[in-house]
JSON list of C-alpha atoms in Angstrom, two decimals:
[
{"chain": "A", "resi": 1, "resn": "MET", "atom": "CA", "xyz": [32.28, -43.50, 135.55]},
{"chain": "A", "resi": 2, "resn": "VAL", "atom": "CA", "xyz": [30.51, -40.03, 136.88]},
{"chain": "A", "resi": 3, "resn": "ASN", "atom": "CA", "xyz": [27.22, -39.65, 138.75]},
{"chain": "A", "resi": 4, "resn": "THR", "atom": "CA", "xyz": [25.23, -36.56, 137.32]},
{"chain": "A", "resi": 5, "resn": "TYR", "atom": "CA", "xyz": [22.69, -34.88, 139.44]},
{"chain": "A", "resi": 6, "resn": "GLN", "atom": "CA", "xyz": [20.40, -32.78, 137.62]},
{"chain": "A", "resi": 7, "resn": "VAL", "atom": "CA", "xyz": [18.74, -29.68, 138.60]},
{"chain": "A", "resi": 8, "resn": "MET", "atom": "CA", "xyz": [14.91, -29.55, 138.42]},
{"chain": "A", "resi": 9, "resn": "LEU", "atom": "CA", "xyz": [14.46, -25.69, 139.30]},
{"chain": "A", "resi": 10, "resn": "SER", "atom": "CA", "xyz": [16.20, -22.61, 137.61]},
{"chain": "A", "resi": 11, "resn": "ASP", "atom": "CA", "xyz": [16.06, -19.45, 139.75]},
{"chain": "A", "resi": 12, "resn": "GLU", "atom": "CA", "xyz": [15.48, -17.54, 136.62]},
{"chain": "A", "resi": 13, "resn": "SER", "atom": "CA", "xyz": [12.55, -19.26, 135.82]},
{"chain": "A", "resi": 14, "resn": "VAL", "atom": "CA", "xyz": [10.96, -19.75, 139.18]},
{"chain": "A", "resi": 15, "resn": "PRO", "atom": "CA", "xyz": [9.55, -17.75, 142.45]},
{"chain": "A", "resi": 16, "resn": "ASP", "atom": "CA", "xyz": [11.43, -17.22, 144.98]},
{"chain": "A", "resi": 17, "resn": "ALA", "atom": "CA", "xyz": [9.32, -19.63, 147.46]},
{"chain": "A", "resi": 18, "resn": "VAL", "atom": "CA", "xyz": [9.93, -22.82, 145.03]},
{"chain": "A", "resi": 19, "resn": "THR", "atom": "CA", "xyz": [13.75, -21.67, 144.39]},
{"chain": "A", "resi": 20, "resn": "ALA", "atom": "CA", "xyz": [14.06, -21.23, 148.53]},
{"chain": "A", "resi": 21, "resn": "ILE", "atom": "CA", "xyz": [13.00, -25.19, 148.33]},
{"chain": "A", "resi": 22, "resn": "SER", "atom": "CA", "xyz": [15.66, -25.95, 146.00]},
{"chain": "A", "resi": 23, "resn": "GLN", "atom": "CA", "xyz": [17.97, -25.49, 148.18]},
{"chain": "A", "resi": 24, "resn": "VAL", "atom": "CA", "xyz": [16.55, -27.65, 150.72]},
{"chain": "A", "resi": 25, "resn": "ILE", "atom": "CA", "xyz": [15.78, -30.65, 148.16]},
{"chain": "A", "resi": 26, "resn": "GLY", "atom": "CA", "xyz": [17.29, -29.61, 145.11]},
{"chain": "A", "resi": 27, "resn": "ALA", "atom": "CA", "xyz": [21.01, -30.38, 143.77]},
{"chain": "A", "resi": 28, "resn": "GLU", "atom": "CA", "xyz": [22.80, -28.98, 146.33]},
{"chain": "A", "resi": 29, "resn": "ALA", "atom": "CA", "xyz": [21.25, -31.50, 148.72]},
{"chain": "A", "resi": 30, "resn": "CYS", "atom": "CA", "xyz": [23.06, -34.46, 146.90]},
{"chain": "A", "resi": 31, "resn": "ALA", "atom": "CA", "xyz": [26.73, -32.63, 147.34]},
{"chain": "A", "resi": 32, "resn": "GLY", "atom": "CA", "xyz": [28.97, -34.92, 149.26]},
{"chain": "A", "resi": 33, "resn": "ILE", "atom": "CA", "xyz": [27.85, -38.02, 147.76]},
{"chain": "A", "resi": 34, "resn": "GLY", "atom": "CA", "xyz": [29.82, -40.01, 145.09]},
{"chain": "A", "resi": 35, "resn": "SER", "atom": "CA", "xyz": [29.54, -43.74, 143.82]},
{"chain": "A", "resi": 36, "resn": "PHE", "atom": "CA", "xyz": [32.08, -46.08, 143.80]},
{"chain": "A", "resi": 37, "resn": "GLN", "atom": "CA", "xyz": [32.50, -49.70, 141.49]},
{"chain": "A", "resi": 38, "resn": "PHE", "atom": "CA", "xyz": [35.10, -52.20, 143.56]},
{"chain": "A", "resi": 39, "resn": "TRP", "atom": "CA", "xyz": [35.78, -55.65, 141.36]},
{"chain": "A", "resi": 40, "resn": "PHE", "atom": "CA", "xyz": [37.04, -58.20, 143.75]},
{"chain": "A", "resi": 41, "resn": "ALA", "atom": "CA", "xyz": [39.11, -60.44, 141.43]},
{"chain": "A", "resi": 42, "resn": "ASP", "atom": "CA", "xyz": [41.70, -57.58, 140.27]},
{"chain": "A", "resi": 43, "resn": "GLY", "atom": "CA", "xyz": [40.96, -55.18, 142.84]},
{"chain": "A", "resi": 44, "resn": "ARG", "atom": "CA", "xyz": [40.12, -52.80, 140.57]},
{"chain": "A", "resi": 45, "resn": "TRP", "atom": "CA", "xyz": [37.99, -49.13, 141.98]},
{"chain": "A", "resi": 46, "resn": "GLU", "atom": "CA", "xyz": [36.06, -46.77, 139.38]},
{"chain": "A", "resi": 47, "resn": "TRP", "atom": "CA", "xyz": [35.18, -43.38, 141.39]},
{"chain": "A", "resi": 48, "resn": "SER", "atom": "CA", "xyz": [32.58, -40.87, 140.24]},
{"chain": "A", "resi": 49, "resn": "ASP", "atom": "CA", "xyz": [34.02, -37.33, 140.27]},
{"chain": "A", "resi": 50, "resn": "GLU", "atom": "CA", "xyz": [31.88, -36.29, 143.00]},
{"chain": "A", "resi": 51, "resn": "LEU", "atom": "CA", "xyz": [33.60, -39.31, 145.10]},
{"chain": "A", "resi": 52, "resn": "ALA", "atom": "CA", "xyz": [37.43, -37.85, 143.99]},
{"chain": "A", "resi": 53, "resn": "GLU", "atom": "CA", "xyz": [36.58, -34.13, 145.42]},
{"chain": "A", "resi": 54, "resn": "ILE", "atom": "CA", "xyz": [35.60, -36.47, 148.73]},
{"chain": "A", "resi": 55, "resn": "TYR", "atom": "CA", "xyz": [38.66, -36.95, 149.11]},
{"chain": "A", "resi": 56, "resn": "GLY", "atom": "CA", "xyz": [40.25, -33.73, 147.90]},
{"chain": "A", "resi": 57, "resn": "TYR", "atom": "CA", "xyz": [41.33, -34.54, 144.26]},
{"chain": "A", "resi": 58, "resn": "ARG", "atom": "CA", "xyz": [40.02, -33.17, 140.88]},
{"chain": "A", "resi": 59, "resn": "PRO", "atom": "CA", "xyz": [38.20, -35.70, 138.49]},
{"chain": "A", "resi": 60, "resn": "GLY", "atom": "CA", "xyz": [40.83, -37.56, 136.76]},
{"chain": "A", "resi": 61, "resn": "GLU", "atom": "CA", "xyz": [43.81, -36.76, 139.15]},
{"chain": "A", "resi": 62, "resn": "VAL", "atom": "CA", "xyz": [44.40, -40.03, 140.35]},
{"chain": "A", "resi": 63, "resn": "GLU", "atom": "CA", "xyz": [43.46, -43.76, 139.91]},
{"chain": "A", "resi": 64, "resn": "PRO", "atom": "CA", "xyz": [41.81, -45.12, 142.67]},
{"chain": "A", "resi": 65, "resn": "THR", "atom": "CA", "xyz": [43.15, -47.94, 144.26]},
{"chain": "A", "resi": 66, "resn": "THR", "atom": "CA", "xyz": [42.87, -49.70, 147.90]},
{"chain": "A", "resi": 67, "resn": "GLU", "atom": "CA", "xyz": [46.25, -48.25, 148.94]},
{"chain": "A", "resi": 68, "resn": "LEU", "atom": "CA", "xyz": [45.25, -44.73, 148.54]},
{"chain": "A", "resi": 69, "resn": "LEU", "atom": "CA", "xyz": [42.11, -45.30, 150.29]},
{"chain": "A", "resi": 70, "resn": "LEU", "atom": "CA", "xyz": [43.88, -46.74, 153.20]},
{"chain": "A", "resi": 71, "resn": "SER", "atom": "CA", "xyz": [46.65, -43.97, 153.21]},
{"chain": "A", "resi": 72, "resn": "HIS", "atom": "CA", "xyz": [43.61, -41.18, 153.77]},
{"chain": "A", "resi": 73, "resn": "LYS", "atom": "CA", "xyz": [42.14, -43.13, 156.46]},
{"chain": "A", "resi": 74, "resn": "HIS", "atom": "CA", "xyz": [41.68, -41.46, 159.92]},
{"chain": "A", "resi": 75, "resn": "PRO", "atom": "CA", "xyz": [44.74, -42.55, 162.25]},
{"chain": "A", "resi": 76, "resn": "ASP", "atom": "CA", "xyz": [42.72, -42.70, 165.17]},
{"chain": "A", "resi": 77, "resn": "ASP", "atom": "CA", "xyz": [39.39, -44.02, 163.55]},
{"chain": "A", "resi": 78, "resn": "GLN", "atom": "CA", "xyz": [38.52, -48.18, 165.52]},
{"chain": "A", "resi": 79, "resn": "GLN", "atom": "CA", "xyz": [36.60, -48.86, 162.25]},
{"chain": "A", "resi": 80, "resn": "ASP", "atom": "CA", "xyz": [38.98, -50.07, 160.28]},
{"chain": "A", "resi": 81, "resn": "LEU", "atom": "CA", "xyz": [38.12, -49.77, 155.98]},
{"chain": "A", "resi": 82, "resn": "GLY", "atom": "CA", "xyz": [41.16, -52.16, 155.17]},
{"chain": "A", "resi": 83, "resn": "THR", "atom": "CA", "xyz": [39.47, -54.80, 157.24]},
{"chain": "A", "resi": 84, "resn": "ALA", "atom": "CA", "xyz": [36.09, -53.76, 155.63]},
{"chain": "A", "resi": 85, "resn": "ILE", "atom": "CA", "xyz": [37.39, -54.24, 152.42]},
{"chain": "A", "resi": 86, "resn": "THR", "atom": "CA", "xyz": [39.28, -57.98, 153.27]},
{"chain": "A", "resi": 87, "resn": "CYS", "atom": "CA", "xyz": [36.28, -59.16, 154.63]},
{"chain": "A", "resi": 88, "resn": "ALA", "atom": "CA", "xyz": [34.07, -58.07, 151.61]},
{"chain": "A", "resi": 89, "resn": "VAL", "atom": "CA", "xyz": [36.49, -59.92, 149.02]},
{"chain": "A", "resi": 90, "resn": "ASP", "atom": "CA", "xyz": [36.60, -62.94, 151.30]},
{"chain": "A", "resi": 91, "resn": "ALA", "atom": "CA", "xyz": [33.17, -63.30, 151.92]},
{"chain": "A", "resi": 92, "resn": "GLY", "atom": "CA", "xyz": [31.70, -61.83, 148.56]},
{"chain": "A", "resi": 93, "resn": "GLU", "atom": "CA", "xyz": [29.77, -59.46, 150.11]},
{"chain": "A", "resi": 94, "resn": "PRO", "atom": "CA", "xyz": [29.54, -55.38, 149.67]},
{"chain": "A", "resi": 95, "resn": "VAL", "atom": "CA", "xyz": [32.00, -52.82, 151.20]},
{"chain": "A", "resi": 96, "resn": "CYS", "atom": "CA", "xyz": [29.71, -51.13, 153.93]},
{"chain": "A", "resi": 97, "resn": "GLY", "atom": "CA", "xyz": [30.24, -49.05, 157.20]},
{"chain": "A", "resi": 98, "resn": "ARG", "atom": "CA", "xyz": [31.25, -45.65, 158.59]},
{"chain": "A", "resi": 99, "resn": "HIS", "atom": "CA", "xyz": [34.48, -44.22, 158.71]},
{"chain": "A", "resi": 100, "resn": "ARG", "atom": "CA", "xyz": [36.59, -40.99, 158.48]},
{"chain": "A", "resi": 101, "resn": "ILE", "atom": "CA", "xyz": [38.79, -39.87, 155.97]},
{"chain": "A", "resi": 102, "resn": "ILE", "atom": "CA", "xyz": [41.17, -37.25, 155.56]},
{"chain": "A", "resi": 103, "resn": "ASP", "atom": "CA", "xyz": [40.99, -35.11, 152.30]},
{"chain": "A", "resi": 104, "resn": "THR", "atom": "CA", "xyz": [44.31, -33.95, 150.40]},
{"chain": "A", "resi": 105, "resn": "HIS", "atom": "CA", "xyz": [43.84, -30.81, 152.57]},
{"chain": "A", "resi": 106, "resn": "GLY", "atom": "CA", "xyz": [43.87, -32.20, 155.72]},
{"chain": "A", "resi": 107, "resn": "ASP", "atom": "CA", "xyz": [40.02, -32.05, 156.92]},
{"chain": "A", "resi": 108, "resn": "GLU", "atom": "CA", "xyz": [38.27, -34.72, 158.22]},
{"chain": "A", "resi": 109, "resn": "HIS", "atom": "CA", "xyz": [35.26, -35.86, 156.68]},
{"chain": "A", "resi": 110, "resn": "GLU", "atom": "CA", "xyz": [32.79, -38.45, 158.55]},
{"chain": "A", "resi": 111, "resn": "VAL", "atom": "CA", "xyz": [31.23, -40.78, 155.75]},
{"chain": "A", "resi": 112, "resn": "ILE", "atom": "CA", "xyz": [28.77, -43.94, 155.14]},
{"chain": "A", "resi": 113, "resn": "ILE", "atom": "CA", "xyz": [29.04, -46.13, 153.02]},
{"chain": "A", "resi": 114, "resn": "VAL", "atom": "CA", "xyz": [26.40, -47.81, 151.06]},
{"chain": "A", "resi": 115, "resn": "GLY", "atom": "CA", "xyz": [27.15, -50.66, 149.65]},
{"chain": "A", "resi": 116, "resn": "ASP", "atom": "CA", "xyz": [25.75, -53.66, 147.65]},
{"chain": "A", "resi": 117, "resn": "HIS", "atom": "CA", "xyz": [26.42, -56.53, 144.86]},
{"chain": "A", "resi": 118, "resn": "LEU", "atom": "CA", "xyz": [27.86, -56.10, 141.95]},
{"chain": "A", "resi": 119, "resn": "ILE", "atom": "CA", "xyz": [26.72, -58.47, 139.58]},
{"chain": "A", "resi": 120, "resn": "ASP", "atom": "CA", "xyz": [27.31, -59.32, 136.04]},
{"chain": "A", "resi": 121, "resn": "ASP", "atom": "CA", "xyz": [25.42, -60.78, 132.98]},
{"chain": "A", "resi": 122, "resn": "GLU", "atom": "CA", "xyz": [25.19, -64.41, 134.35]},
{"chain": "A", "resi": 123, "resn": "GLY", "atom": "CA", "xyz": [24.47, -63.14, 138.15]},
{"chain": "A", "resi": 124, "resn": "THR", "atom": "CA", "xyz": [27.24, -63.89, 139.51]},
{"chain": "A", "resi": 125, "resn": "VAL", "atom": "CA", "xyz": [28.84, -61.40, 142.02]},
{"chain": "A", "resi": 126, "resn": "ILE", "atom": "CA", "xyz": [31.68, -60.31, 140.87]},
{"chain": "A", "resi": 127, "resn": "GLY", "atom": "CA", "xyz": [32.46, -56.94, 143.31]},
{"chain": "A", "resi": 128, "resn": "THR", "atom": "CA", "xyz": [30.46, -53.98, 145.10]},
{"chain": "A", "resi": 129, "resn": "THR", "atom": "CA", "xyz": [29.09, -50.79, 143.98]},
{"chain": "A", "resi": 130, "resn": "GLY", "atom": "CA", "xyz": [27.38, -48.00, 145.58]},
{"chain": "A", "resi": 131, "resn": "TYR", "atom": "CA", "xyz": [28.32, -44.65, 147.04]},
{"chain": "A", "resi": 132, "resn": "TYR", "atom": "CA", "xyz": [29.98, -42.37, 149.75]},
{"chain": "A", "resi": 133, "resn": "ILE", "atom": "CA", "xyz": [27.69, -39.69, 151.52]},
{"chain": "A", "resi": 134, "resn": "ASP", "atom": "CA", "xyz": [29.92, -37.07, 153.48]},
{"chain": "A", "resi": 135, "resn": "VAL", "atom": "CA", "xyz": [27.79, -36.61, 156.78]},
{"chain": "A", "resi": 136, "resn": "THR", "atom": "CA", "xyz": [30.42, -34.51, 158.36]},
{"chain": "A", "resi": 137, "resn": "GLN", "atom": "CA", "xyz": [28.07, -32.21, 160.61]},
{"chain": "A", "resi": 138, "resn": "ARG", "atom": "CA", "xyz": [27.49, -28.86, 159.30]},
{"chain": "A", "resi": 139, "resn": "LEU", "atom": "CA", "xyz": [25.48, -26.34, 160.57]},
{"chain": "A", "resi": 140, "resn": "GLU", "atom": "CA", "xyz": [21.78, -26.74, 159.47]},
{"chain": "A", "resi": 141, "resn": "ASP", "atom": "CA", "xyz": [20.04, -23.74, 160.51]},
{"chain": "A", "resi": 142, "resn": "GLU", "atom": "CA", "xyz": [18.88, -21.61, 157.72]},
{"chain": "A", "resi": 143, "resn": "ARG", "atom": "CA", "xyz": [17.89, -24.71, 156.16]},
{"chain": "A", "resi": 144, "resn": "LYS", "atom": "CA", "xyz": [15.90, -25.89, 158.77]},
{"chain": "A", "resi": 145, "resn": "GLU", "atom": "CA", "xyz": [14.19, -22.52, 158.59]},
{"chain": "A", "resi": 146, "resn": "ILE", "atom": "CA", "xyz": [13.91, -22.42, 154.52]},
{"chain": "A", "resi": 147, "resn": "LEU", "atom": "CA", "xyz": [12.33, -26.01, 155.31]},
{"chain": "A", "resi": 148, "resn": "ASP", "atom": "CA", "xyz": [9.63, -25.12, 158.01]},
{"chain": "A", "resi": 149, "resn": "GLU", "atom": "CA", "xyz": [8.67, -21.85, 156.20]},
{"chain": "A", "resi": 150, "resn": "THR", "atom": "CA", "xyz": [8.48, -23.00, 152.76]},
{"chain": "A", "resi": 151, "resn": "LEU", "atom": "CA", "xyz": [7.46, -27.23, 153.19]},
{"chain": "A", "resi": 152, "resn": "PRO", "atom": "CA", "xyz": [3.98, -27.16, 155.65]},
{"chain": "A", "resi": 153, "resn": "GLU", "atom": "CA", "xyz": [2.91, -29.87, 153.62]},
{"chain": "A", "resi": 154, "resn": "LEU", "atom": "CA", "xyz": [5.56, -32.14, 155.33]},
{"chain": "A", "resi": 155, "resn": "ILE", "atom": "CA", "xyz": [3.73, -31.50, 158.89]},
{"chain": "A", "resi": 156, "resn": "GLU", "atom": "CA", "xyz": [1.42, -34.35, 157.55]},
{"chain": "A", "resi": 157, "resn": "ALA", "atom": "CA", "xyz": [3.90, -36.57, 156.42]},
{"chain": "A", "resi": 158, "resn": "ARG", "atom": "CA", "xyz": [6.10, -35.83, 158.86]},
{"chain": "A", "resi": 159, "resn": "ALA", "atom": "CA", "xyz": [5.26, -38.82, 161.04]},
{"chain": "A", "resi": 160, "resn": "ALA", "atom": "CA", "xyz": [6.59, -41.25, 158.42]},
{"chain": "A", "resi": 161, "resn": "ILE", "atom": "CA", "xyz": [9.77, -39.09, 157.62]},
{"chain": "A", "resi": 162, "resn": "GLU", "atom": "CA", "xyz": [10.57, -39.03, 161.57]},
{"chain": "A", "resi": 163, "resn": "GLN", "atom": "CA", "xyz": [10.46, -42.69, 161.72]},
{"chain": "A", "resi": 164, "resn": "ALA", "atom": "CA", "xyz": [12.59, -43.09, 158.81]},
{"chain": "A", "resi": 165, "resn": "LYS", "atom": "CA", "xyz": [15.40, -40.91, 159.90]},
{"chain": "A", "resi": 166, "resn": "GLY", "atom": "CA", "xyz": [15.11, -43.04, 163.28]},
{"chain": "A", "resi": 167, "resn": "VAL", "atom": "CA", "xyz": [15.66, -46.08, 161.07]},
{"chain": "A", "resi": 168, "resn": "ILE", "atom": "CA", "xyz": [18.86, -44.51, 159.64]},
{"chain": "A", "resi": 169, "resn": "ALA", "atom": "CA", "xyz": [19.99, -42.97, 162.44]},
{"chain": "A", "resi": 170, "resn": "LEU", "atom": "CA", "xyz": [20.11, -46.29, 164.19]},
{"chain": "A", "resi": 171, "resn": "MET", "atom": "CA", "xyz": [21.39, -48.63, 161.50]},
{"chain": "A", "resi": 172, "resn": "TYR", "atom": "CA", "xyz": [24.49, -46.51, 160.37]},
{"chain": "A", "resi": 173, "resn": "GLY", "atom": "CA", "xyz": [24.91, -44.29, 164.30]},
{"chain": "A", "resi": 174, "resn": "VAL", "atom": "CA", "xyz": [24.28, -40.92, 162.92]},
{"chain": "A", "resi": 175, "resn": "GLY", "atom": "CA", "xyz": [22.46, -37.72, 164.08]},
{"chain": "A", "resi": 176, "resn": "PRO", "atom": "CA", "xyz": [18.79, -36.86, 163.06]},
{"chain": "A", "resi": 177, "resn": "ASP", "atom": "CA", "xyz": [20.52, -34.31, 160.83]},
{"chain": "A", "resi": 178, "resn": "GLN", "atom": "CA", "xyz": [22.53, -36.89, 159.08]},
{"chain": "A", "resi": 179, "resn": "ALA", "atom": "CA", "xyz": [20.32, -39.05, 158.70]},
{"chain": "A", "resi": 180, "resn": "PHE", "atom": "CA", "xyz": [17.99, -37.07, 156.98]},
{"chain": "A", "resi": 181, "resn": "LYS", "atom": "CA", "xyz": [20.48, -36.06, 154.29]},
{"chain": "A", "resi": 182, "resn": "VAL", "atom": "CA", "xyz": [20.87, -39.75, 153.69]},
{"chain": "A", "resi": 183, "resn": "LEU", "atom": "CA", "xyz": [16.91, -40.10, 152.96]},
{"chain": "A", "resi": 184, "resn": "ARG", "atom": "CA", "xyz": [16.71, -36.58, 151.25]},
{"chain": "A", "resi": 185, "resn": "TRP", "atom": "CA", "xyz": [19.57, -37.99, 148.76]},
{"chain": "A", "resi": 186, "resn": "ARG", "atom": "CA", "xyz": [18.22, -41.38, 148.06]},
{"chain": "A", "resi": 187, "resn": "SER", "atom": "CA", "xyz": [14.73, -39.08, 147.24]},
{"chain": "A", "resi": 188, "resn": "GLN", "atom": "CA", "xyz": [16.40, -36.53, 144.75]},
{"chain": "A", "resi": 189, "resn": "GLU", "atom": "CA", "xyz": [18.21, -39.20, 143.38]},
{"chain": "A", "resi": 190, "resn": "THR", "atom": "CA", "xyz": [15.25, -41.73, 142.36]},
{"chain": "A", "resi": 191, "resn": "ASN", "atom": "CA", "xyz": [13.10, -38.75, 141.76]},
{"chain": "A", "resi": 192, "resn": "THR", "atom": "CA", "xyz": [10.62, -39.93, 144.28]},
{"chain": "A", "resi": 193, "resn": "LYS", "atom": "CA", "xyz": [8.90, -37.73, 147.05]},
{"chain": "A", "resi": 194, "resn": "LEU", "atom": "CA", "xyz": [10.24, -38.00, 150.25]},
{"chain": "A", "resi": 195, "resn": "ARG", "atom": "CA", "xyz": [7.02, -38.76, 152.06]},
{"chain": "A", "resi": 196, "resn": "ASP", "atom": "CA", "xyz": [6.74, -41.83, 149.86]},
{"chain": "A", "resi": 197, "resn": "LEU", "atom": "CA", "xyz": [10.25, -43.16, 150.19]},
{"chain": "A", "resi": 198, "resn": "ALA", "atom": "CA", "xyz": [10.20, -42.45, 154.20]},
{"chain": "A", "resi": 199, "resn": "ALA", "atom": "CA", "xyz": [7.29, -44.80, 154.47]},
{"chain": "A", "resi": 200, "resn": "GLN", "atom": "CA", "xyz": [8.16, -47.07, 152.30]},
{"chain": "A", "resi": 201, "resn": "LEU", "atom": "CA", "xyz": [11.55, -47.78, 153.85]},
{"chain": "A", "resi": 202, "resn": "VAL", "atom": "CA", "xyz": [10.03, -47.85, 157.59]},
{"chain": "A", "resi": 203, "resn": "GLU", "atom": "CA", "xyz": [7.29, -50.67, 155.91]},
{"chain": "A", "resi": 204, "resn": "ASP", "atom": "CA", "xyz": [11.07, -51.99, 154.83]},
{"chain": "A", "resi": 205, "resn": "ALA", "atom": "CA", "xyz": [12.63, -51.98, 157.69]},
{"chain": "A", "resi": 206, "resn": "ARG", "atom": "CA", "xyz": [10.01, -53.71, 159.95]},
{"chain": "A", "resi": 207, "resn": "ARG", "atom": "CA", "xyz": [10.67, -57.14, 158.32]},
{"chain": "A", "resi": 208, "resn": "LEU", "atom": "CA", "xyz": [14.43, -56.80, 159.30]},
{"chain": "A", "resi": 209, "resn": "GLU", "atom": "CA", "xyz": [15.42, -59.24, 161.82]},
{"chain": "A", "resi": 210, "resn": "PRO", "atom": "CA", "xyz": [18.34, -57.13, 163.87]},
{"chain": "A", "resi": 211, "resn": "GLN", "atom": "CA", "xyz": [19.46, -60.58, 165.45]},
{"chain": "A", "resi": 212, "resn": "ILE", "atom": "CA", "xyz": [20.56, -62.31, 162.13]},
{"chain": "A", "resi": 213, "resn": "PRO", "atom": "CA", "xyz": [24.30, -61.46, 161.10]},
{"chain": "A", "resi": 214, "resn": "GLY", "atom": "CA", "xyz": [24.04, -59.33, 158.43]},
{"chain": "A", "resi": 215, "resn": "CYS", "atom": "CA", "xyz": [20.95, -57.12, 159.06]},
{"chain": "A", "resi": 216, "resn": "ARG", "atom": "CA", "xyz": [23.32, -53.91, 157.97]},
{"chain": "A", "resi": 217, "resn": "THR", "atom": "CA", "xyz": [24.27, -55.00, 154.91]},
{"chain": "A", "resi": 218, "resn": "ARG", "atom": "CA", "xyz": [20.41, -56.14, 154.12]},
{"chain": "A", "resi": 219, "resn": "PHE", "atom": "CA", "xyz": [19.33, -52.54, 155.44]},
{"chain": "A", "resi": 220, "resn": "ASP", "atom": "CA", "xyz": [22.15, -50.64, 152.73]},
{"chain": "A", "resi": 221, "resn": "HIS", "atom": "CA", "xyz": [20.39, -52.71, 149.91]},
{"chain": "A", "resi": 222, "resn": "LEU", "atom": "CA", "xyz": [16.75, -52.02, 151.29]},
{"chain": "A", "resi": 223, "resn": "LEU", "atom": "CA", "xyz": [17.49, -48.30, 151.26]},
{"chain": "A", "resi": 224, "resn": "LEU", "atom": "CA", "xyz": [19.37, -48.34, 147.26]},
{"chain": "A", "resi": 225, "resn": "THR", "atom": "CA", "xyz": [15.95, -49.89, 146.49]},
{"chain": "A", "resi": 226, "resn": "ALA", "atom": "CA", "xyz": [12.66, -48.78, 148.29]},
{"chain": "A", "resi": 227, "resn": "HIS", "atom": "CA", "xyz": [12.13, -46.37, 145.37]},
{"chain": "A", "resi": 228, "resn": "GLU", "atom": "CA", "xyz": [11.32, -49.41, 143.18]},
{"chain": "A", "resi": 229, "resn": "ARG", "atom": "CA", "xyz": [8.77, -50.85, 145.41]},
{"chain": "A", "resi": 230, "resn": "VAL", "atom": "CA", "xyz": [7.40, -47.44, 145.70]},
{"chain": "A", "resi": 231, "resn": "ASP", "atom": "CA", "xyz": [6.58, -47.41, 142.13]},
{"chain": "A", "resi": 232, "resn": "GLN", "atom": "CA", "xyz": [5.20, -51.01, 142.20]},
{"chain": "A", "resi": 233, "resn": "ALA", "atom": "CA", "xyz": [2.46, -49.84, 145.04]}
]
């Protein structure tokens, strides 16, 4: 299973300004994001090539297993990925959460796992599917400068985008730059305008009830399907 991200703009055929925009919201914006599927019955995993690369493996180099995932867990991480997987299997719920992993090179990565139900043709939940988002903090000054200079139209849409960033930051416990990466990824992945997606996500979040258990799982589902409601609108 390979998750392919298409480059919509070519450096050879577009003006410099548009090329700069592609550096902010183009293919590179989806770097560090990989997909997975996990079947509850036999504990079988499938990784995209991008997810294998997050762990430091070449595509097809290893057969993903729960044991392999746990071998990469950060030794000081209080949020136990093994517990999250066990709870998901026992309750039939998606694997999700925020974790730290150590890749094959010994580098630390902070990842958000956004999960949803994996359903068969009869509508039965048989596993979980979703994405790893590498939100390891990196310098974003250059991208911010490009964003400010080449996307002035975002000024009028900034309110919705900032609100959506705030919701994502609250739900996943990340900073504003990391939250924007998540929002930008869904915009690129679904070919949905950033401001439209942000506005829809904020509207969806207003209907969540934080005091009810499973709020995080419901938000994962809203994040993965927000573009569908934008299309309907």
